Phi, psi and omega in degrees: 000129182299137178290156173303334187284318182291324184283344171282346178282315174297325180301313184285332176298311179303312180306309182295324173298327173290319180293324181263007186294135162328313190291325176297317181298308174305334180279347174285142176311123178268132175295134176237157181241152182271138174268096195307317190285352184249008183242129188229115174248114191248151165232147171239133172230159178257118181251107186061041181079344182262128182298137182225145179241163185207164177217147182229136177276159181270129182257334180207140174221137167225115194229127187230129172237129171271099183297331183261345172214100188287342184284352174265001171298147181227158170213137180226104179252131172248138178241146188273091180298328189292334188263007186289145183228153175236181177282352196230124186295320180290334173287320174303319184287330192280323184301323193255003176291151180306342178274358175240252181281343174049055192294337177298327180263322182234079189287353184234154170232134181226137184233126181241123173292148172243334182202137180243133178238109169304153180291176184309328182273001180088002190236176189254011188263012170176135172084016181266168180219146165236127183253134181207193180239126188254123177250116183225145186037036182076008181244128181254124182223151171303137179217145177246134174246136161291142194218144175217141180227137180225149172288160173302138175306139184080348178285150180295161183305316183264015178262107189251008178300332174224120197227150180248138182243134174247122177234139176219146177193180175210151190217159173267127181286316187303326174301336180252017189062019180263057198257008174299150181062036179305339186271348177259316193242140190289155175296315191273146174237147190251131178261138178211121181225130176232129190218158168234140187241142175232137179287129182295138173284000000 
């Protein structure tokens, strides 16, 4: 009759093999990095009834995609509000003033995903949504972005090492206390984000 010590060893070996199996490793969310030069974060606002655009750069990004269960994917993005720009000098100065973004006190804008909802076909290539918390001017509120994730043109079907991301959404600046110049600038601001991400080796 085998001793308890001898039977314990095969059990531990089997457990270790299950934990370290390739299937388990593939099921874990994979880290991706943002390609800064291929990333464009734009916002559109109405100034005296006319649409104007601006840009704000990304200062940090933590992205993890679970290819086996897309709903478990995560994103944590930080924008550099102090480097936000519009096409008009006076509008840029007003944007960063205490009445709007107040970048001297709140130099960063942060979005952290809380839920990824794949589209009707179970993929992120269309109809998907990313829900999360947006922190702006020290105020955190929920924000939902329409999302689409694509392979790079010409990539093989199973090549997911490089992906293009498109995100769209809208927010109320007054909801975050950025309500300055209300007589000139409309409350709702549209967001459009195009980014490229590469899987870490």
